[in-house]
Coordinates of N, CA and C in Angstrom, one line a residue:
M1 N 122.5 86.8 131.4 CA 122.2 85.2 130.5 C 124.2 85.3 130.7
P2 N 124.4 84.2 131.2 CA 126.1 84.0 130.4 C 126.2 83.6 128.9
N3 N 127.1 84.0 128.9 CA 127.9 83.6 127.2 C 127.7 82.9 126.9
L4 N 127.6 81.8 126.0 CA 128.0 80.2 124.5 C 129.1 80.5 124.9
G5 N 130.1 79.5 125.5 CA 131.0 79.0 124.8 C 131.4 77.8 123.7
P6 N 132.5 77.7 123.6 CA 132.6 76.1 122.8 C 132.0 75.1 123.6
A7 N 132.8 75.2 125.1 CA 132.2 73.8 125.2 C 130.3 73.9 125.6
E8 N 130.0 74.8 125.8 CA 128.8 75.0 126.1 C 127.9 74.4 125.1
L9 N 127.9 74.5 123.5 CA 127.5 74.8 122.1 C 127.9 72.9 121.5
I10 N 129.2 72.3 122.0 CA 129.4 71.1 122.3 C 128.1 70.0 122.8
V11 N 128.4 70.5 124.5 CA 127.2 69.8 125.2 C 125.7 69.9 124.2
I12 N 125.8 71.3 124.2 CA 124.0 71.3 123.0 C 123.7 70.2 122.2
L13 N 125.1 70.5 121.0 CA 124.8 69.4 120.2 C 124.8 68.3 120.4
L14 N 125.3 67.8 121.4 CA 125.4 66.2 121.6 C 124.0 65.9 122.1
V15 N 123.7 66.8 123.3 CA 122.1 66.5 123.8 C 121.2 66.5 122.4
A16 N 121.3 67.3 121.3 CA 120.7 67.4 119.9 C 120.5 66.2 118.9
L17 N 122.4 65.6 119.4 CA 122.1 64.3 118.6 C 121.4 63.1 119.4
V18 N 121.2 63.2 120.5 CA 121.2 61.9 121.5 C 119.4 62.0 121.2
V19 N 118.8 63.9 121.0 CA 117.6 63.2 121.5 C 116.9 63.5 120.2
F20 N 117.2 63.7 118.9 CA 117.0 63.4 117.7 C 117.3 62.3 116.4
G21 N 119.0 61.8 116.6 CA 118.9 61.6 116.1 C 120.1 61.5 114.8
P22 N 120.9 60.6 114.1 CA 121.7 61.5 113.1 C 121.0 61.1 112.1
R23 N 119.8 61.0 112.1 CA 119.1 61.3 110.6 C 117.7 62.5 110.4
K24 N 117.6 62.4 111.6 CA 116.7 63.9 111.7 C 117.4 65.3 112.3
L25 N 118.5 65.8 112.4 CA 119.3 66.2 112.9 C 119.6 67.4 111.5
P26 N 119.9 66.3 110.3 CA 120.8 67.7 109.0 C 119.2 68.2 108.9
E27 N 117.4 67.3 108.9 CA 116.3 67.7 108.5 C 116.1 68.5 109.3
L28 N 116.4 69.1 110.5 CA 115.6 70.1 111.7 C 117.2 71.3 111.1
G29 N 118.1 71.2 111.0 CA 119.2 72.2 111.0 C 118.4 72.6 109.5
K30 N 118.0 72.3 108.5 CA 117.4 73.0 106.5 C 116.5 73.5 107.0
S31 N 115.5 73.2 108.1 CA 114.2 73.8 108.5 C 114.8 75.1 109.1
L32 N 115.4 74.6 109.8 CA 115.6 75.8 110.9 C 116.4 77.1 110.3
G33 N 117.3 76.7 109.3 CA 117.6 77.1 108.1 C 116.7 78.2 107.4
H34 N 115.8 77.4 107.0 CA 114.4 78.0 105.8 C 114.1 79.1 107.0
G35 N 113.4 78.8 107.8 CA 112.9 79.6 108.8 C 113.7 81.5 109.2
L36 N 114.9 81.2 109.4 CA 116.0 82.3 109.8 C 115.4 82.8 108.9
R37 N 116.0 82.5 107.3 CA 116.2 83.3 106.7 C 114.8 83.5 105.7
E38 N 113.4 83.3 106.2 CA 112.7 84.0 105.7 C 112.2 85.2 107.0
F39 N 112.4 84.9 108.3 CA 112.0 85.9 109.3 C 113.5 87.3 108.6
R40 N 114.3 86.7 108.3 CA 115.6 87.9 107.9 C 114.4 88.8 107.0
R41 N 113.8 88.0 104.9 CA 113.2 88.1 105.1 C 112.3 89.3 104.5
S42 N 111.5 89.0 105.6 CA 109.9 89.8 106.5 C 110.2 91.1 107.4
T43 N 111.4 90.8 107.8 CA 112.6 92.0 108.6 C 112.8 92.9 108.1
Q44 N 113.6 92.7 106.7 CA 114.0 93.1 106.3 C 113.3 94.6 105.2
G45 N 112.1 93.8 104.8 CA 111.2 94.1 104.1 C 110.1 95.6 105.1
L46 N 109.7 95.0 106.4 CA 109.3 95.9 107.5 C 110.4 97.2 107.7
K47 N 111.6 97.1 107.0 CA 113.2 98.3 107.2 C 112.8 99.0 106.1
D48 N 112.3 97.8 105.1 CA 112.3 98.7 103.8 C 111.2 100.3 103.6
D49 N 110.3 98.9 104.2 CA 108.8 100.0 104.5 C 108.9 101.0 104.9
L50 N 109.2 101.0 106.4 CA 109.8 102.2 107.3 C 110.8 103.4 107.1
A51 N 111.5 102.9 105.8 CA 112.5 103.7 105.6 C 111.7 104.8 103.9
M52 N 111.2 103.6 103.6 CA 110.3 104.6 102.3 C 109.2 106.1 103.1
G53 N 108.7 105.2 104.6 CA 107.8 106.8 104.8 C 106.3 105.6 103.9
A54 N 105.9 104.3 103.6 CA 104.7 103.6 103.7 C 104.6 102.7 105.1
P55 N 103.4 102.7 105.5 CA 103.0 102.7 107.1 C 103.3 100.8 106.3
A56 N 103.5 100.2 107.7 CA 104.2 98.8 108.3 C 103.3 98.0 107.8
T57 N 101.6 98.1 108.7 CA 101.1 97.5 108.3 C 100.1 98.3 107.7
A58 N 98.6 97.9 107.5 CA 97.6 98.3 107.3 C 97.1 99.0 108.1
P59 N 96.2 100.4 107.9 CA 95.4 100.7 109.1 C 94.4 100.0 109.7
I60 N 94.3 100.3 111.1 CA 93.4 99.6 111.5 C 91.8 100.3 111.4
P61 N 90.8 99.5 110.9 CA 89.4 99.8 110.9 C 89.2 100.5 111.8
T62 N 88.3 101.8 112.0 CA 87.5 102.4 113.3 C 86.1 101.0 112.9
A63 N 85.6 101.6 114.4 CA 84.5 100.6 114.6 C 83.2 100.7 114.0
A64 N 82.5 99.8 113.5 CA 81.7 100.0 112.9 C 80.2 100.2 114.0
P65 N 79.3 101.1 113.1 CA 78.2 101.1 114.2 C 77.6 100.4 114.5
A66 N 76.7 100.2 115.4 CA 75.4 98.9 116.0 C 74.9 98.4 114.7
A67 N 74.3 97.1 114.2 CA 73.9 96.5 113.6 C 72.4 97.4 114.2
V68 N 71.4 98.4 113.3 CA 70.3 98.8 114.0 C 69.2 97.2 113.3
P69 N 68.0 96.9 114.0 CA 67.4 95.7 114.2 C 67.0 95.8 112.3
V70 N 66.0 95.2 111.6 CA 64.9 95.4 110.5 C 63.6 96.4 110.6
A71 N 63.0 96.1 112.2 CA 62.0 96.7 112.4 C 62.1 98.2 112.9
A72 N 63.1 98.4 113.7 CA 64.0 99.5 114.3 C 63.9 101.0 113.0
R73 N 64.5 100.1 111.8 CA 64.5 100.9 110.6 C 63.5 101.7 110.0
E74 N 62.7 100.3 109.8 CA 61.1 100.3 109.0 C 60.4 101.3 109.6
M75 N 60.6 101.1 111.5 CA 60.1 102.4 112.2 C 60.0 103.5 111.5
A76 N 61.4 103.5 111.4 CA 62.1 105.1 111.5 C 61.7 105.8 110.3
V77 N 61.3 105.0 108.8 CA 61.1 105.3 107.3 C 60.4 105.5 107.7
A78 N 58.9 105.1 108.3 CA 57.9 105.1 108.5 C 57.5 107.0 109.3
E79 N 57.9 107.2 110.0 CA 57.8 108.2 111.1 C 58.4 109.8 110.1
E80 N 59.2 109.2 109.2 CA 60.1 110.2 108.9 C 58.8 111.2 107.8
P81 N 58.9 112.3 107.7 CA 58.0 113.3 107.2 C 58.3 113.2 105.8
R82 N 57.3 113.2 104.9 CA 57.3 112.7 103.3 C 57.1 114.2 102.5
G83 N 57.6 115.0 101.8 CA 57.2 115.8 101.1 C 58.2 116.6 100.5

């Protein structure tokens, strides 16, 4: 992937200005900044959790056994010896 130099950045900014217009461009920059800030916070939180030894995510639950129909359960209870 080629490096982006100043000439390429200027071309990208001019294309963005033409596509979005001068009124919408500051709003896009602001929302992009908020998104990057939130991404940094979440990744920093993951790094902190890993550094402290806490699991980064909740444990994955094991698969639950298949549901047994009510009639089959009643038959099993009826066949059990009492006493």
